[in-house]
Coordinates of C-alpha atoms and ligand atoms in Angstrom, one line a residue:
M1 CA 27.9 -24.2 0.4
N2 CA 27.9 -21.0 2.5
T3 CA 28.7 -18.5 -0.2
M4 CA 26.0 -16.8 -2.3
I5 CA 26.4 -14.3 -5.2
L6 CA 24.0 -11.4 -4.8
A7 CA 22.8 -10.2 -8.2
T8 CA 22.8 -6.5 -7.6
K9 CA 24.8 -3.3 -7.9
N10 CA 22.8 -1.6 -5.2
A11 CA 25.0 -1.0 -2.2
G12 CA 22.1 -0.6 0.2
K13 CA 20.6 -4.0 -0.7
L14 CA 24.1 -5.6 -0.4
R15 CA 24.5 -4.2 3.1
E16 CA 21.1 -5.3 4.3
V17 CA 21.3 -8.8 2.8
R18 CA 24.7 -9.2 4.6
E19 CA 23.1 -8.0 7.9
I20 CA 20.1 -10.3 7.6
F21 CA 22.2 -13.4 6.5
P22 CA 25.3 -13.1 8.8
E23 CA 25.8 -16.9 8.5
L24 CA 26.5 -16.7 4.8
T25 CA 29.3 -15.1 2.8
I26 CA 27.5 -12.8 0.4
L27 CA 29.5 -11.6 -2.6
S28 CA 28.2 -9.1 -5.0
M29 CA 28.4 -10.0 -8.7
T30 CA 30.8 -7.1 -9.1
E31 CA 33.1 -8.6 -6.5
I32 CA 33.5 -11.7 -8.6
G33 CA 33.9 -9.8 -11.8
L34 CA 30.5 -10.4 -13.3
D35 CA 28.4 -7.8 -14.9
P36 CA 25.9 -9.5 -17.2
E37 CA 23.3 -7.5 -19.1
I38 CA 20.1 -8.0 -17.2
I39 CA 16.9 -6.9 -18.9
E40 CA 14.3 -6.5 -16.1
D41 CA 11.2 -6.8 -18.3
G42 CA 9.0 -8.7 -15.9
T43 CA 5.8 -7.3 -14.7
T44 CA 6.0 -8.6 -11.1
F45 CA 8.7 -8.4 -8.4
A46 CA 8.9 -12.2 -8.5
E47 CA 9.5 -12.3 -12.2
N48 CA 12.2 -9.7 -12.1
A49 CA 14.0 -11.3 -9.1
L50 CA 14.1 -14.6 -11.1
I51 CA 15.3 -12.8 -14.2
K52 CA 18.3 -11.4 -12.2
A53 CA 19.1 -14.6 -10.4
R54 CA 19.0 -16.6 -13.7
A55 CA 21.1 -14.1 -15.6
V56 CA 23.9 -14.3 -13.0
H57 CA 23.6 -18.1 -12.6
A58 CA 24.0 -18.3 -16.4
A59 CA 27.0 -15.9 -16.3
L60 CA 28.7 -18.2 -13.7
G61 CA 29.0 -20.8 -16.5
E62 CA 30.6 -24.0 -15.2
N63 CA 30.5 -22.6 -11.6
P64 CA 33.2 -25.0 -10.2
E65 CA 32.7 -23.4 -6.7
G66 CA 29.1 -24.4 -6.7
Y67 CA 27.9 -20.9 -5.9
A68 CA 24.2 -20.2 -5.4
V69 CA 22.8 -16.9 -6.7
I70 CA 20.4 -14.7 -4.8
A71 CA 18.5 -11.7 -6.1
D72 CA 16.2 -9.1 -4.6
D73 CA 13.6 -7.3 -6.7
S74 CA 11.8 -4.7 -4.6
G75 CA 10.0 -1.4 -4.7
I76 CA 7.4 0.9 -3.2
E77 CA 3.7 0.9 -4.1
I78 CA 1.9 4.2 -3.3
D79 CA -1.9 3.7 -3.2
Y80 CA -2.6 7.4 -4.0
M81 CA -0.5 7.0 -7.1
D82 CA -2.3 3.9 -8.3
K83 CA 0.5 1.7 -6.8
A84 CA 3.3 3.5 -8.7
P85 CA 6.2 3.3 -9.0
G86 CA 6.0 -0.4 -8.0
V87 CA 8.4 -2.5 -10.1
Y88 CA 9.7 0.7 -11.7
S89 CA 10.9 2.1 -8.3
S90 CA 14.6 2.3 -9.2
R91 CA 13.8 3.8 -12.6
Y92 CA 11.2 6.3 -11.4
L93 CA 12.1 9.8 -12.6
G94 CA 15.4 8.4 -13.9
E95 CA 17.8 5.8 -12.6
D96 CA 20.5 8.3 -11.6
T97 CA 18.1 11.0 -10.2
P98 CA 18.9 11.7 -6.5
Y99 CA 16.4 10.3 -4.0
T100 CA 16.2 13.7 -2.4
Y101 CA 14.5 14.9 -5.6
K102 CA 12.4 11.7 -6.2
N103 CA 11.2 11.9 -2.6
Q104 CA 10.2 15.5 -2.9
V105 CA 8.2 14.8 -6.1
I106 CA 6.3 12.1 -4.2
L107 CA 5.6 14.5 -1.3
D108 CA 4.4 17.1 -3.8
N109 CA 2.2 14.4 -5.6
L110 CA 0.6 13.7 -2.2
K111 CA 0.2 17.3 -1.0
D112 CA -3.6 17.0 -1.0
A113 CA -3.7 13.5 0.4
G114 CA -4.8 13.4 4.1
P115 CA -4.5 10.8 6.8
G116 CA -5.9 7.5 5.5
Q117 CA -4.9 8.4 1.9
R118 CA -1.2 8.1 2.3
T119 CA -0.9 4.3 2.6
C120 CA 1.9 2.5 0.8
R121 CA 4.0 -0.6 1.1
Y122 CA 7.5 -1.9 0.3
V123 CA 7.5 -5.3 -1.5
A124 CA 10.5 -7.5 -1.9
A125 CA 10.8 -10.8 -3.9
I126 CA 13.8 -12.9 -3.2
A127 CA 14.9 -15.5 -5.8
V128 CA 17.6 -18.1 -5.3
V129 CA 19.0 -20.3 -8.1
L130 CA 21.0 -23.1 -6.6
A131 CA 24.1 -24.5 -8.3
D132 CA 22.1 -27.4 -9.7
G133 CA 19.5 -25.0 -11.2
Q134 CA 16.8 -25.4 -8.6
E135 CA 14.8 -22.2 -8.1
L136 CA 13.1 -20.8 -5.0
V137 CA 11.2 -17.5 -4.6
T138 CA 9.7 -15.7 -1.6
E139 CA 7.9 -12.4 -1.4
E140 CA 6.9 -10.2 1.6
A141 CA 5.6 -6.7 2.1
C142 CA 6.0 -4.0 4.7
E143 CA 3.0 -1.6 5.2
G144 CA 3.5 2.1 5.9
E145 CA 2.5 5.6 4.9
I146 CA 4.1 8.4 3.0
A147 CA 5.2 10.9 5.6
Y148 CA 4.5 14.6 5.4
S149 CA 8.2 15.4 5.3
P150 CA 11.5 13.5 5.0
A151 CA 13.5 12.5 8.1
G152 CA 16.4 10.3 9.0
E153 CA 19.8 9.4 7.5
G154 CA 19.7 5.6 7.6
G155 CA 18.6 3.0 5.0
F156 CA 18.5 4.1 1.3
G157 CA 16.1 5.1 -1.4
Y158 CA 12.6 6.1 -0.3
D159 CA 13.3 5.4 3.4
P160 CA 13.3 9.1 4.5
I161 CA 9.6 9.5 3.4
F162 CA 8.4 6.0 4.4
Y163 CA 6.6 6.4 7.8
V164 CA 6.4 3.2 9.9
P165 CA 3.4 3.4 12.2
M166 CA 4.7 0.7 14.5
Y167 CA 7.7 2.8 15.4
G168 CA 6.2 6.2 14.9
K169 CA 9.2 7.1 12.8
N170 CA 10.3 7.2 9.2
M171 CA 12.2 4.2 8.0
A172 CA 15.5 6.2 7.6
E173 CA 15.3 7.0 11.4
L174 CA 15.4 3.4 12.4
T175 CA 18.6 1.5 13.3
P176 CA 19.6 -1.2 10.9
D177 CA 18.3 -3.9 13.3
E178 CA 14.9 -2.1 13.7
K179 CA 14.5 -1.8 9.9
N180 CA 15.6 -5.4 9.2
R181 CA 13.2 -6.8 11.8
I182 CA 10.1 -5.4 10.0
S183 CA 11.2 -4.7 6.5
H184 CA 10.0 -6.4 3.3
R185 CA 13.5 -7.6 2.6
G186 CA 14.1 -8.9 6.2
K187 CA 10.9 -10.9 6.1
A188 CA 11.4 -12.3 2.6
L189 CA 15.0 -13.2 3.4
R190 CA 14.1 -15.0 6.6
R191 CA 11.4 -16.9 4.7
M192 CA 14.0 -17.8 2.1
R193 CA 16.3 -19.1 4.9
A194 CA 13.5 -21.3 6.1
C195 CA 12.8 -22.7 2.6
L196 CA 16.5 -23.4 2.1
Q197 CA 16.8 -25.2 5.4
A198 CA 13.6 -27.2 4.8
G199 CA 14.9 -28.2 1.3
K200 CA 18.2 -29.3 2.8
S201 CA 19.8 -28.3 -0.5
W202 CA 22.8 -26.7 1.1
Ligands
IMP301 P1 15.4 -3.0 -8.0 O1 16.9 -2.9 -7.9 O2 15.0 -3.0 -9.5 O3 14.8 -4.1 -7.2 O4 14.8 -1.7 -7.4 C1 14.6 -1.5 -6.1 C2 14.2 -0.1 -5.8 O5 13.1 0.0 -4.9 C3 15.3 0.6 -5.1 O6 16.3 1.2 -5.9 C4 14.6 1.7 -4.3 O7 14.2 2.7 -5.1 C5 13.3 0.9 -3.9 N1 13.5 0.2 -2.6 C6 13.5 -1.1 -2.5 N2 13.7 -1.5 -1.2 C7 13.8 -0.3 -0.5 C8 14.1 0.0 0.8 O8 14.3 -0.9 1.7 N3 14.3 1.3 1.1 C9 14.1 2.3 0.2 N4 13.8 2.0 -1.1 C10 13.7 0.8 -1.5

């Protein structure tokens, strides 16, 4: 079993999961013709990741290929905004609102926040549902700060305003390898790889 279905329509996530799991064939649910209604009404990243993975696992039905399903639920917690938008990160200010606008609103919200008040983190929960229904979840965070201005063209979403102290750059200025090495998603996916290998389920 070296094919997993990724329960997402987010092209940025799909690209990063493929980069971090080069040993697997990762197909998006769209690529295999699935588009189940997924109601993300969990209150934690882990709950929402499981909701997505279970929904796509159910939509696979008989699943003769024995596909496992993998889902990522992630977001940004900004301490100055009481940890918002958190699990609502993709819906913040509207699902289809451009990130140039969302990022500018966050910069404006933090205009009076000085050094030490700009801390934030990305969080990612990864859920896997194996063909036999067995479920695994991992979660990791990546600490950073809200920058004073956007920079960089890489990554996606909030990356232009997410300052990474270790690199002295914003996330969108990092190469894919640099981002994946330290990102919430990179760490949670590598932990998932270790869980899957330990369980010898595949
Ligand atoms: P989800 O699809 O409900 O898990 O929403 C995830 C949202 O969190 C994304 O649409 C982005 O807004 C944000 N997000 C998660 N991970 C990242 C990242 O690595 N870079 C930038 N934004 C991210």
